[in-house]
JSON list of C-alpha atoms in Angstrom, two decimals:
[
{"chain": "Y", "resi": 1, "resn": "GLY", "atom": "CA", "xyz": [-8.94, 16.79, -28.27]},
{"chain": "Y", "resi": 2, "resn": "VAL", "atom": "CA", "xyz": [-9.54, 16.56, -24.56]},
{"chain": "Y", "resi": 3, "resn": "VAL", "atom": "CA", "xyz": [-6.58, 16.92, -22.22]},
{"chain": "Y", "resi": 4, "resn": "PRO", "atom": "CA", "xyz": [-7.01, 15.13, -18.87]},
{"chain": "Y", "resi": 5, "resn": "ASP", "atom": "CA", "xyz": [-6.59, 17.04, -15.61]},
{"chain": "Y", "resi": 6, "resn": "ILE", "atom": "CA", "xyz": [-5.19, 13.92, -13.94]},
{"chain": "Y", "resi": 7, "resn": "GLU", "atom": "CA", "xyz": [-3.25, 11.23, -15.78]},
{"chain": "Y", "resi": 8, "resn": "LEU", "atom": "CA", "xyz": [-3.37, 7.69, -14.46]},
{"chain": "Y", "resi": 9, "resn": "ILE", "atom": "CA", "xyz": [-1.21, 4.78, -15.51]},
{"chain": "Y", "resi": 10, "resn": "GLN", "atom": "CA", "xyz": [-2.87, 1.37, -15.28]},
{"chain": "Y", "resi": 11, "resn": "LYS", "atom": "CA", "xyz": [-0.74, -1.15, -13.45]},
{"chain": "Y", "resi": 12, "resn": "ASN", "atom": "CA", "xyz": [-1.62, -4.78, -13.06]},
{"chain": "Y", "resi": 13, "resn": "ILE", "atom": "CA", "xyz": [-1.34, -5.29, -9.32]},
{"chain": "Y", "resi": 14, "resn": "ILE", "atom": "CA", "xyz": [-1.78, -9.03, -9.44]},
{"chain": "Y", "resi": 15, "resn": "GLN", "atom": "CA", "xyz": [1.66, -10.35, -8.85]},
{"chain": "Y", "resi": 16, "resn": "THR", "atom": "CA", "xyz": [2.74, -13.72, -7.58]},
{"chain": "Y", "resi": 17, "resn": "ASP", "atom": "CA", "xyz": [6.26, -12.86, -6.51]},
{"chain": "Y", "resi": 18, "resn": "PHE", "atom": "CA", "xyz": [5.46, -10.63, -3.54]},
{"chain": "Y", "resi": 19, "resn": "ALA", "atom": "CA", "xyz": [7.33, -11.44, -0.37]},
{"chain": "Y", "resi": 20, "resn": "PRO", "atom": "CA", "xyz": [4.98, -13.21, 2.05]},
{"chain": "Y", "resi": 21, "resn": "LEU", "atom": "CA", "xyz": [3.42, -11.25, 4.91]},
{"chain": "Y", "resi": 22, "resn": "ASN", "atom": "CA", "xyz": [3.62, -13.17, 8.18]},
{"chain": "Y", "resi": 23, "resn": "GLN", "atom": "CA", "xyz": [3.44, -10.22, 10.52]},
{"chain": "Y", "resi": 24, "resn": "LYS", "atom": "CA", "xyz": [2.67, -11.14, 14.12]},
{"chain": "Y", "resi": 25, "resn": "ARG", "atom": "CA", "xyz": [3.41, -7.78, 15.82]},
{"chain": "Y", "resi": 26, "resn": "ASP", "atom": "CA", "xyz": [3.48, -4.08, 15.00]},
{"chain": "Y", "resi": 27, "resn": "ILE", "atom": "CA", "xyz": [6.62, -2.79, 13.29]},
{"chain": "Y", "resi": 28, "resn": "TYR", "atom": "CA", "xyz": [8.15, 0.58, 14.20]},
{"chain": "Y", "resi": 29, "resn": "LEU", "atom": "CA", "xyz": [10.25, 3.14, 12.31]},
{"chain": "Y", "resi": 30, "resn": "GLY", "atom": "CA", "xyz": [13.82, 1.98, 11.75]},
{"chain": "Y", "resi": 31, "resn": "GLU", "atom": "CA", "xyz": [13.07, -1.73, 11.83]},
{"chain": "Y", "resi": 32, "resn": "VAL", "atom": "CA", "xyz": [14.18, -3.96, 8.98]},
{"chain": "Y", "resi": 33, "resn": "SER", "atom": "CA", "xyz": [12.18, -7.03, 8.01]},
{"chain": "Y", "resi": 34, "resn": "LEU", "atom": "CA", "xyz": [10.86, -9.17, 5.21]},
{"chain": "Y", "resi": 35, "resn": "ASN", "atom": "CA", "xyz": [7.36, -8.03, 6.16]},
{"chain": "Y", "resi": 36, "resn": "VAL", "atom": "CA", "xyz": [8.31, -4.39, 5.50]},
{"chain": "Y", "resi": 37, "resn": "TYR", "atom": "CA", "xyz": [9.77, -5.44, 2.14]},
{"chain": "Y", "resi": 38, "resn": "GLY", "atom": "CA", "xyz": [6.51, -7.24, 1.26]},
{"chain": "Y", "resi": 39, "resn": "VAL", "atom": "CA", "xyz": [4.45, -4.21, 2.26]},
{"chain": "Y", "resi": 40, "resn": "GLN", "atom": "CA", "xyz": [6.70, -1.95, 0.16]},
{"chain": "Y", "resi": 41, "resn": "GLN", "atom": "CA", "xyz": [6.21, -4.24, -2.85]},
{"chain": "Y", "resi": 42, "resn": "ARG", "atom": "CA", "xyz": [2.43, -4.13, -2.45]},
{"chain": "Y", "resi": 43, "resn": "LEU", "atom": "CA", "xyz": [2.36, -0.35, -1.98]},
{"chain": "Y", "resi": 44, "resn": "ASN", "atom": "CA", "xyz": [4.48, 0.08, -5.12]},
{"chain": "Y", "resi": 45, "resn": "ALA", "atom": "CA", "xyz": [1.99, -2.09, -7.02]},
{"chain": "Y", "resi": 46, "resn": "LEU", "atom": "CA", "xyz": [-0.68, 0.39, -5.92]},
{"chain": "Y", "resi": 47, "resn": "GLY", "atom": "CA", "xyz": [1.26, 3.30, -7.41]},
{"chain": "Y", "resi": 48, "resn": "GLU", "atom": "CA", "xyz": [3.69, 4.36, -4.68]},
{"chain": "Y", "resi": 49, "resn": "THR", "atom": "CA", "xyz": [7.35, 4.84, -5.59]},
{"chain": "Y", "resi": 50, "resn": "LEU", "atom": "CA", "xyz": [9.18, 3.35, -2.64]},
{"chain": "Y", "resi": 51, "resn": "LEU", "atom": "CA", "xyz": [12.61, 1.80, -2.60]},
{"chain": "Y", "resi": 52, "resn": "ALA", "atom": "CA", "xyz": [11.73, -1.79, -1.67]},
{"chain": "Y", "resi": 53, "resn": "ASP", "atom": "CA", "xyz": [14.60, -2.38, 0.77]},
{"chain": "Y", "resi": 54, "resn": "GLY", "atom": "CA", "xyz": [12.80, -3.76, 3.82]},
{"chain": "Y", "resi": 55, "resn": "ILE", "atom": "CA", "xyz": [13.67, -0.71, 5.93]},
{"chain": "Y", "resi": 56, "resn": "PHE", "atom": "CA", "xyz": [10.68, 0.93, 7.61]},
{"chain": "Y", "resi": 57, "resn": "GLY", "atom": "CA", "xyz": [11.44, 4.60, 7.06]},
{"chain": "Y", "resi": 58, "resn": "LYS", "atom": "CA", "xyz": [9.44, 7.81, 6.86]},
{"chain": "Y", "resi": 59, "resn": "LYS", "atom": "CA", "xyz": [8.58, 7.40, 3.16]},
{"chain": "Y", "resi": 60, "resn": "THR", "atom": "CA", "xyz": [7.22, 3.92, 3.81]},
{"chain": "Y", "resi": 61, "resn": "LEU", "atom": "CA", "xyz": [5.19, 5.26, 6.75]},
{"chain": "Y", "resi": 62, "resn": "ALA", "atom": "CA", "xyz": [3.78, 8.05, 4.55]},
{"chain": "Y", "resi": 63, "resn": "ALA", "atom": "CA", "xyz": [2.74, 5.48, 1.91]},
{"chain": "Y", "resi": 64, "resn": "ILE", "atom": "CA", "xyz": [1.16, 3.27, 4.60]},
{"chain": "Y", "resi": 65, "resn": "ASN", "atom": "CA", "xyz": [-0.72, 6.28, 5.97]},
{"chain": "Y", "resi": 66, "resn": "ASN", "atom": "CA", "xyz": [-1.93, 7.09, 2.45]},
{"chain": "Y", "resi": 67, "resn": "PHE", "atom": "CA", "xyz": [-3.26, 3.54, 2.12]},
{"chain": "Y", "resi": 68, "resn": "GLU", "atom": "CA", "xyz": [-4.87, 3.74, 5.58]},
{"chain": "Y", "resi": 69, "resn": "LYS", "atom": "CA", "xyz": [-6.51, 7.05, 4.67]},
{"chain": "Y", "resi": 70, "resn": "ASN", "atom": "CA", "xyz": [-7.82, 5.72, 1.34]},
{"chain": "Y", "resi": 71, "resn": "GLN", "atom": "CA", "xyz": [-9.24, 2.65, 3.08]},
{"chain": "Y", "resi": 72, "resn": "SER", "atom": "CA", "xyz": [-10.75, 4.64, 5.98]},
{"chain": "Y", "resi": 73, "resn": "LEU", "atom": "CA", "xyz": [-8.43, 2.92, 8.46]},
{"chain": "Y", "resi": 74, "resn": "LYS", "atom": "CA", "xyz": [-6.98, 4.52, 11.58]},
{"chain": "Y", "resi": 75, "resn": "LEU", "atom": "CA", "xyz": [-3.73, 6.35, 10.82]},
{"chain": "Y", "resi": 76, "resn": "ASN", "atom": "CA", "xyz": [-0.76, 5.00, 12.76]},
{"chain": "Y", "resi": 77, "resn": "THR", "atom": "CA", "xyz": [2.87, 5.85, 13.44]},
{"chain": "Y", "resi": 78, "resn": "ARG", "atom": "CA", "xyz": [3.81, 2.20, 12.92]},
{"chain": "Y", "resi": 79, "resn": "LEU", "atom": "CA", "xyz": [2.95, -0.68, 10.61]},
{"chain": "Y", "resi": 80, "resn": "THR", "atom": "CA", "xyz": [0.19, -2.50, 12.44]},
{"chain": "Y", "resi": 81, "resn": "VAL", "atom": "CA", "xyz": [-0.77, -6.12, 11.94]},
{"chain": "Y", "resi": 82, "resn": "ALA", "atom": "CA", "xyz": [-4.26, -4.91, 10.94]},
{"chain": "Y", "resi": 83, "resn": "THR", "atom": "CA", "xyz": [-2.96, -2.55, 8.25]},
{"chain": "Y", "resi": 84, "resn": "ALA", "atom": "CA", "xyz": [-0.61, -5.17, 6.81]},
{"chain": "Y", "resi": 85, "resn": "LYS", "atom": "CA", "xyz": [-3.52, -7.64, 6.64]},
{"chain": "Y", "resi": 86, "resn": "ALA", "atom": "CA", "xyz": [-5.80, -5.02, 5.05]},
{"chain": "Y", "resi": 87, "resn": "LEU", "atom": "CA", "xyz": [-3.16, -4.26, 2.41]},
{"chain": "Y", "resi": 88, "resn": "ASP", "atom": "CA", "xyz": [-2.60, -7.95, 1.67]},
{"chain": "Y", "resi": 89, "resn": "ASP", "atom": "CA", "xyz": [-6.36, -8.56, 1.45]},
{"chain": "Y", "resi": 90, "resn": "TYR", "atom": "CA", "xyz": [-6.77, -5.53, -0.82]},
{"chain": "Y", "resi": 91, "resn": "ILE", "atom": "CA", "xyz": [-4.10, -6.84, -3.19]},
{"chain": "Y", "resi": 92, "resn": "ASN", "atom": "CA", "xyz": [-5.38, -10.41, -3.10]},
{"chain": "Y", "resi": 93, "resn": "ASN", "atom": "CA", "xyz": [-8.96, -9.33, -3.83]},
{"chain": "Y", "resi": 94, "resn": "SER", "atom": "CA", "xyz": [-7.96, -7.08, -6.73]},
{"chain": "Y", "resi": 95, "resn": "SER", "atom": "CA", "xyz": [-8.09, -8.89, -10.03]},
{"chain": "Y", "resi": 96, "resn": "GLU", "atom": "CA", "xyz": [-8.35, -5.76, -12.15]},
{"chain": "Y", "resi": 97, "resn": "ARG", "atom": "CA", "xyz": [-8.96, -2.65, -10.08]},
{"chain": "Y", "resi": 98, "resn": "ASP", "atom": "CA", "xyz": [-10.66, 0.27, -11.79]},
{"chain": "Y", "resi": 99, "resn": "ILE", "atom": "CA", "xyz": [-7.99, 2.87, -11.09]},
{"chain": "Y", "resi": 100, "resn": "VAL", "atom": "CA", "xyz": [-10.07, 5.67, -12.61]},
{"chain": "Y", "resi": 101, "resn": "LEU", "atom": "CA", "xyz": [-12.93, 4.93, -10.23]},
{"chain": "Y", "resi": 102, "resn": "ASP", "atom": "CA", "xyz": [-10.53, 4.53, -7.29]},
{"chain": "Y", "resi": 103, "resn": "LYS", "atom": "CA", "xyz": [-8.91, 7.90, -8.05]},
{"chain": "Y", "resi": 104, "resn": "ALA", "atom": "CA", "xyz": [-12.28, 9.61, -8.50]},
{"chain": "Y", "resi": 105, "resn": "LEU", "atom": "CA", "xyz": [-13.47, 8.29, -5.13]},
{"chain": "Y", "resi": 106, "resn": "GLU", "atom": "CA", "xyz": [-10.21, 9.42, -3.51]},
{"chain": "Y", "resi": 107, "resn": "LEU", "atom": "CA", "xyz": [-10.61, 12.94, -4.92]},
{"chain": "Y", "resi": 108, "resn": "LEU", "atom": "CA", "xyz": [-14.20, 13.14, -3.72]},
{"chain": "Y", "resi": 109, "resn": "LYS", "atom": "CA", "xyz": [-13.22, 12.43, -0.09]}
]
């Protein structure tokens, strides 16, 4: 048989129990908030493996930067209102994402 070079696990990212995102200002490393928790939940639904604890640490920043990079957004050292909105929009507009296509496009960049 054929053995894949890259294995992907399909996750259904449509979830109704995400914490709401009501971010009105940028959030910096070390801050704790419900918005950070909601962002961590959404990033985990996209395949990240973060501890969803609401603490904005270096691992959360790295996952945010990965999302920003994949979406051709400006990389930041904080969680911006624009990135949080882009992440929420991405999740809300994803009924069944084609993870194989998404991964292929990521590898081609």
